């Protein structure tokens, strides 16, 4: 450098070259070198020519899984759904038992002769039995209802998990946007130091400093807004886990990315066979079939078997010293058939309703899954474009423009504009990944988390 300076006649140009040389020499200490080894923890966006950091996929992120497990055990909505299932399940013992036996006691007030109070009384017992297979069908019906109710519990679980994942990925998005802005603020501060030296030496104007100061204020304003947004989302996340609203949420050091590899047809088939809302309707259809059988069985007679022990003087016709014992059989005839026909008609109508609901649900799934697949593919295209092309090119161009500014070949506002554009590309990349993650989360809910 000492040998070069004497050969330069123009002092102003010499000073520019010195500043540029010093600035370039300082780049390795600022993480600007070509051979810097970047780790995924860093959100650097102002370097020139280095390879983009590899962000590990965290589709099975242990931190998120721990939050999901916590929500599974702490969610009040899930607890309520579970207790609702317990209530239905407890009906099995109610419908699977025989009717209560009937006990009858009689006392003959005016016997022909009095031999004591026990001699003129009688006691009997009667047990009614439903038609063969009725109790088993009752138990089967309630079991089907409990299975259907369990699908509602599973739906509640998937809803809670989707809420936790959505809030989690949104927290990560806001956090990474904050990191980019902080790094951008650091870049502006470094550039302000360079510009301040140029202003003091007469090679830059006060307007350059004002532009940087305004840029700094804008960044700080956006950071304050993101802090508010992060705090609000953190409260929502904690509420899903039934925790203290202000409890700090631990975030991953990397960028969690989840992808969806199944085709539309594979996804739809999994949704139809595994989604709890579909399974719930299919089980309710089976319950409707069971209800039809119950209606038919209740239309058959009930049989009662009993016995009666009578005292010697419980009737005028009684004579002798033997205690009479009577066995009896009762048949309850369902003569009034209108009630049972109405039950059968109700069951058939409900099965028709469920059949239509299943068809409507499948058509709804077809539309929603198709829409989600489109959202996923569109977001995936944006991720690839920003990550592989726009972001690295904007970084490189920003550094080149910065060198041009150091050599007084362009204005500062051009550097700031390109730098801001680079930050926007980085933010758009994060938003594209967030959109892709959200589409994947929704698809996971449709397939009940089944992927194969």
XYZ file of C-alpha atoms in Angstrom:
452
model
C 0.000 0.000 0.000
C 2.881 2.393 0.821
C 4.411 1.732 -2.608
C 1.145 2.316 -4.414
C 0.278 5.705 -2.908
C 3.229 7.692 -4.299
C 2.290 6.588 -7.778
C -1.138 8.163 -7.502
C -1.236 11.817 -8.432
C -4.816 12.565 -7.459
C -4.955 12.870 -3.654
C -8.743 12.574 -3.580
C -8.643 9.331 -5.526
C -5.821 8.099 -3.296
C -7.848 8.748 -0.182
C -10.800 6.898 -1.688
C -8.650 3.875 -2.451
C -7.216 3.885 1.071
C -10.698 3.925 2.589
C -11.798 1.143 0.282
C -8.705 -0.890 1.101
C -9.203 -0.448 4.854
C -12.874 -1.333 4.537
C -12.090 -4.503 2.594
C -9.429 -5.478 5.126
C -12.000 -5.154 7.885
C -14.461 -7.507 6.193
C -12.950 -10.751 7.547
C -13.547 -9.490 11.067
C -17.151 -8.710 10.210
C -17.915 -12.127 8.738
C -17.601 -10.984 5.109
C -14.884 -13.274 3.738
C -15.344 -15.762 0.947
C -14.341 -18.734 3.094
C -16.340 -18.017 6.219
C -17.855 -21.209 7.604
C -21.423 -20.331 8.488
C -23.572 -22.319 10.864
C -27.327 -22.457 10.671
C -27.623 -20.530 13.934
C -26.601 -17.285 12.194
C -29.008 -15.211 10.134
C -26.343 -13.299 8.175
C -27.515 -11.597 5.037
C -24.737 -9.112 4.298
C -21.753 -10.941 2.919
C -20.353 -11.315 -0.525
C -19.804 -14.520 -2.433
C -20.065 -17.123 0.312
C -22.236 -20.209 0.125
C -25.642 -19.917 1.749
C -25.818 -21.606 5.162
C -27.440 -24.989 5.211
C -30.486 -25.022 7.450
C -31.265 -28.404 8.869
C -34.761 -29.785 8.560
C -36.485 -30.095 11.907
C -39.607 -32.008 10.958
C -39.100 -34.160 14.053
C -37.873 -31.332 16.211
C -37.607 -32.595 19.783
C -38.355 -29.155 21.182
C -41.649 -28.904 19.319
C -42.512 -32.484 20.239
C -42.034 -31.664 23.906
C -44.472 -28.759 23.544
C -46.975 -31.012 21.780
C -46.740 -33.534 24.589
C -47.253 -30.767 27.142
C -50.320 -29.518 25.279
C -51.642 -33.080 25.084
C -51.608 -33.379 28.866
C -52.536 -29.811 29.779
C -55.160 -28.764 27.217
C -58.550 -28.167 28.846
C -60.297 -28.663 25.507
C -58.738 -32.103 25.182
C -59.615 -32.984 28.769
C -63.234 -31.968 28.160
C -63.396 -34.128 25.027
C -61.938 -37.069 26.943
C -64.458 -36.757 29.777
C -67.231 -36.639 27.203
C -65.970 -39.973 25.883
C -65.852 -41.405 29.416
C -69.488 -40.372 29.921
C -70.586 -42.217 26.780
C -68.413 -45.215 27.580
C -70.044 -45.602 30.995
C -73.408 -46.212 29.328
C -72.284 -49.711 28.336
C -73.049 -51.101 31.787
C -76.364 -49.254 31.823
C -77.776 -50.828 28.674
C -76.122 -54.232 28.985
C -77.828 -55.264 32.216
C -81.104 -57.055 32.835
C -84.088 -55.049 34.074
C -84.456 -54.851 37.838
C -86.393 -57.808 39.282
C -89.880 -57.206 40.651
C -90.640 -58.260 44.228
C -94.274 -58.607 45.274
C -95.696 -58.965 48.791
C -99.358 -59.789 49.578
C -101.213 -60.063 52.865
C -104.652 -61.663 53.356
C -106.534 -59.360 55.720
C -109.582 -61.547 56.451
C -108.560 -65.241 56.609
C -110.929 -67.977 57.777
C -108.652 -68.649 60.709
C -105.726 -66.833 62.151
C -102.448 -68.776 62.543
C -100.107 -65.823 62.875
C -99.048 -62.990 60.529
C -96.753 -65.118 58.370
C -99.441 -67.701 57.670
C -101.660 -65.257 55.801
C -99.018 -63.473 53.664
C -97.174 -64.300 50.438
C -94.020 -63.046 48.707
C -92.961 -63.416 45.104
C -90.222 -62.334 42.717
C -90.285 -61.791 38.954
C -87.417 -61.252 36.495
C -88.107 -59.986 32.986
C -85.787 -61.025 30.138
C -85.543 -59.097 26.862
C -85.705 -61.022 23.624
C -82.630 -63.040 22.715
C -79.761 -60.841 21.526
C -81.278 -57.561 22.718
C -78.746 -56.935 25.489
C -75.810 -57.789 23.235
C -77.085 -55.398 20.580
C -77.569 -52.675 23.196
C -73.964 -53.089 24.293
C -72.796 -53.081 20.685
C -74.717 -49.857 20.016
C -73.183 -48.025 22.972
C -69.715 -49.350 22.114
C -70.091 -47.913 18.628
C -71.177 -44.576 20.077
C -68.149 -44.568 22.379
C -65.849 -45.351 19.427
C -67.422 -42.482 17.494
C -66.954 -40.203 20.486
C -63.304 -41.235 20.666
C -62.855 -39.992 17.123
C -64.058 -36.624 18.406
C -61.345 -36.818 21.065
C -58.820 -37.515 18.325
C -60.161 -34.568 16.326
C -59.716 -32.364 19.378
C -56.148 -33.638 19.727
C -55.361 -32.831 16.102
C -56.916 -29.385 16.503
C -54.797 -28.678 19.583
C -51.656 -29.919 17.828
C -52.397 -27.803 14.764
C -52.866 -24.740 16.952
C -49.590 -25.369 18.772
C -47.664 -25.951 15.535
C -49.152 -22.874 13.874
C -48.304 -20.653 16.822
C -44.859 -22.246 17.092
C -43.908 -21.648 13.463
C -45.286 -18.110 13.624
C -43.092 -17.444 16.660
C -40.097 -18.745 14.729
C -41.003 -16.536 11.754
C -41.259 -13.380 13.869
C -38.063 -14.279 15.708
C -36.105 -14.748 12.484
C -37.461 -11.507 11.034
C -36.214 -9.777 14.169
C -32.797 -11.370 13.732
C -32.578 -10.171 10.145
C -33.503 -6.636 11.174
C -30.978 -6.683 14.011
C -28.295 -7.775 11.581
C -29.441 -5.085 9.145
C -29.204 -2.532 11.948
C -25.659 -3.702 12.659
C -24.849 -3.261 8.965
C -26.246 0.282 8.999
C -24.204 1.139 12.099
C -21.012 -0.066 10.418
C -21.835 1.882 7.284
C -22.515 4.965 9.388
C -18.986 4.722 10.782
C -17.557 4.596 7.270
C -19.773 7.445 6.071
C -18.957 9.572 9.093
C -15.253 9.266 8.232
C -16.008 10.241 4.649
C -18.048 13.248 5.779
C -15.259 14.415 8.066
C -12.799 14.078 5.183
C -15.075 15.897 2.761
C -15.765 12.914 0.525
C -19.427 12.527 1.555
C -22.205 14.938 2.405
C -24.343 15.356 5.468
C -27.294 14.013 3.459
C -25.663 10.562 3.435
C -25.609 10.527 7.221
C -29.226 11.662 7.359
C -30.263 8.825 5.052
C -28.544 6.300 7.285
C -30.036 7.824 10.417
C -33.512 7.636 8.872
C -32.875 4.034 7.855
C -31.813 3.249 11.405
C -34.980 4.799 12.826
C -37.118 2.773 10.419
C -35.361 -0.441 11.436
C -35.789 0.295 15.131
C -39.477 1.053 14.567
C -39.992 -2.255 12.782
C -38.131 -4.064 15.564
C -40.412 -2.534 18.183
C -43.469 -3.632 16.202
C -42.073 -7.160 15.854
C -41.360 -7.299 19.588
C -45.006 -6.479 20.272
C -46.137 -9.092 17.756
C -43.788 -11.673 19.256
C -45.048 -10.989 22.778
C -48.666 -11.380 21.658
C -47.969 -14.633 19.823
C -46.004 -15.949 22.794
C -49.026 -15.368 25.041
C -51.220 -17.248 22.589
C -48.744 -20.119 22.467
C -48.620 -20.328 26.269
C -52.410 -20.331 26.472
C -52.511 -23.389 24.204
C -50.226 -25.156 26.675
C -52.230 -23.879 29.649
C -49.168 -22.088 30.992
C -48.398 -18.679 32.423
C -49.053 -16.172 29.628
C -45.738 -14.394 30.117
C -43.582 -17.524 30.323
C -40.679 -17.376 27.905
C -40.820 -19.843 25.017
C -37.612 -21.574 24.001
C -37.057 -21.377 20.258
C -34.808 -23.523 18.057
C -31.446 -22.237 16.916
C -32.157 -23.225 13.335
C -35.031 -22.759 10.948
C -37.583 -25.581 11.289
C -38.690 -26.823 7.892
C -41.203 -29.575 7.183
C -42.054 -30.884 3.746
C -44.818 -32.960 2.178
C -43.802 -35.708 -0.225
C -47.177 -37.354 -0.931
C -49.224 -36.755 -4.062
C -52.767 -35.415 -4.064
C -54.255 -38.893 -4.555
C -52.151 -40.415 -1.772
C -53.040 -37.581 0.587
C -56.756 -37.848 -0.174
C -56.752 -41.629 0.341
C -55.015 -41.231 3.697
C -57.497 -38.554 4.727
C -60.490 -40.714 3.820
C -59.137 -43.735 5.695
C -57.571 -42.025 8.724
C -59.216 -38.656 9.333
C -61.228 -38.896 12.578
C -64.126 -36.828 11.235
C -64.640 -39.379 8.446
C -64.154 -42.290 10.833
C -66.648 -40.711 13.226
C -69.338 -40.628 10.531
C -68.577 -44.170 9.388
C -68.872 -45.478 12.941
C -72.104 -43.520 13.455
C -73.414 -45.212 10.311
C -72.649 -48.575 11.910
C -74.381 -47.345 15.068
C -77.427 -46.487 12.945
C -77.456 -50.025 11.604
C -77.256 -51.301 15.167
C -80.126 -49.002 16.128
C -82.273 -50.585 13.407
C -81.562 -54.027 14.871
C -82.416 -52.751 18.344
C -85.730 -51.383 17.102
C -86.608 -54.757 15.607
C -85.563 -56.639 18.749
C -87.573 -54.327 20.983
C -90.600 -55.212 18.886
C -90.377 -58.815 20.119
C -91.990 -60.031 23.374
C -90.276 -59.927 26.758
C -90.379 -63.058 28.889
C -90.675 -63.009 32.660
C -89.941 -65.892 35.035
C -90.879 -65.801 38.697
C -91.852 -67.689 41.824
C -94.201 -66.995 44.742
C -94.277 -68.448 48.250
C -97.653 -68.253 49.971
C -98.637 -68.681 53.604
C -101.138 -71.333 54.662
C -103.891 -68.801 55.303
C -103.032 -66.318 52.516
C -106.166 -67.379 50.655
C -109.529 -68.884 51.538
C -108.797 -71.816 49.282
C -105.709 -72.760 51.246
C -105.981 -75.830 53.438
C -103.507 -78.096 55.073
C -100.082 -77.619 56.579
C -97.980 -77.468 53.424
C -96.577 -74.132 52.267
C -97.592 -73.605 48.619
C -94.971 -72.432 46.111
C -96.024 -71.169 42.702
C -93.862 -70.767 39.592
C -95.079 -68.428 36.896
C -94.104 -67.249 33.435
C -95.061 -63.849 32.030
C -94.968 -62.699 28.436
C -95.106 -58.992 27.687
C -96.506 -58.508 24.201
C -95.592 -55.354 22.256
C -99.049 -54.906 20.798
C -98.745 -51.205 20.053
C -96.340 -51.327 17.108
C -96.339 -47.649 16.211
C -93.592 -46.855 18.704
C -91.201 -49.461 17.313
C -91.932 -48.517 13.718
C -91.097 -44.907 14.579
C -87.767 -45.952 16.132
C -86.930 -47.994 13.037
C -87.870 -45.114 10.745
C -85.714 -42.729 12.798
C -82.703 -45.040 12.561
C -83.075 -45.381 8.797
C -83.376 -41.611 8.346
C -80.296 -40.984 10.487
C -78.297 -43.439 8.415
C -79.316 -41.563 5.280
C -78.187 -38.302 6.867
C -74.818 -39.804 7.738
C -74.431 -41.202 4.232
C -74.934 -37.725 2.754
C -72.606 -36.176 5.338
C -69.832 -38.620 4.431
C -70.186 -37.793 0.737
C -70.180 -34.072 1.499
C -67.160 -34.434 3.778
C -65.181 -36.286 1.109
C -65.979 -33.628 -1.494
C -64.952 -30.963 0.996
C -61.686 -32.825 1.617
C -61.035 -33.005 -2.117
C -61.367 -29.235 -2.469
C -59.399 -28.350 0.663
C -56.561 -30.794 0.017
C -56.304 -29.599 -3.577
C -56.106 -26.005 -2.339
C -53.481 -26.885 0.265
C -51.395 -28.760 -2.281
C -51.476 -25.667 -4.508
C -50.439 -23.453 -1.600
C -47.632 -25.868 -0.757
C -46.312 -26.015 -4.329
C -46.500 -22.237 -4.754
C -44.651 -21.698 -1.472
C -42.077 -24.326 -2.443
C -41.382 -22.476 -5.706
C -40.875 -19.233 -3.797
C -38.538 -20.944 -1.326
C -36.341 -22.263 -4.118
C -36.274 -18.963 -6.009
C -35.428 -16.846 -2.988
C -32.949 -19.314 -1.517
C -31.126 -20.339 -4.684
C -31.230 -17.170 -6.783
C -32.659 -13.900 -5.547
C -31.212 -13.818 -2.045
C -27.588 -14.732 -2.907
C -27.584 -12.412 -5.929
C -28.969 -9.529 -3.898
C -26.296 -10.101 -1.261
C -23.548 -10.090 -3.832
C -24.940 -7.005 -5.540
C -25.224 -5.176 -2.221
C -21.555 -5.764 -1.488
C -20.534 -4.654 -4.981
C -22.588 -1.479 -4.687
C -21.049 -0.836 -1.302
C -17.588 -0.969 -2.853
C -18.754 1.324 -5.652
C -20.019 3.772 -3.055
C -16.675 3.619 -1.264
C -15.080 4.607 -4.575
C -17.608 7.441 -5.033
C -19.084 5.881 -8.172
C -22.707 5.703 -6.934
C -24.918 7.432 -4.414
C -25.546 6.046 -0.941
C -29.296 5.744 -1.482
C -28.642 3.119 -4.182
C -26.701 1.016 -1.679
C -29.385 1.385 0.970
C -32.126 0.524 -1.510
C -30.371 -2.652 -2.633
C -29.521 -3.594 0.916
C -33.161 -3.144 1.926
C -34.196 -5.265 -1.035
C -31.851 -7.996 0.127
C -33.445 -7.901 3.575
C -36.877 -8.117 1.960
C -35.792 -11.201 0.014
C -34.577 -12.812 3.231
C -37.896 -11.990 4.906
C -39.829 -13.301 1.907
C -37.843 -16.518 2.109
C -38.857 -16.939 5.742
C -42.488 -16.189 4.895
C -42.413 -18.684 2.030
C -41.030 -21.358 4.359
C -43.700 -20.445 6.903
C -46.445 -20.801 4.265
C -45.029 -24.163 3.213
C -44.860 -25.295 6.836
C -48.463 -24.203 7.416
C -49.679 -26.089 4.355
C -47.839 -29.171 5.608
C -49.332 -28.805 9.095
C -52.838 -28.645 7.615
C -52.172 -31.669 5.411
C -50.898 -33.549 8.447
C -54.145 -32.802 10.217
C -56.181 -34.116 7.288
C -54.260 -37.393 7.347
C -54.264 -37.514 11.171
C -50.476 -37.324 11.169
C -50.135 -40.493 9.065
C -47.442 -40.243 6.388
C -46.205 -43.240 4.444
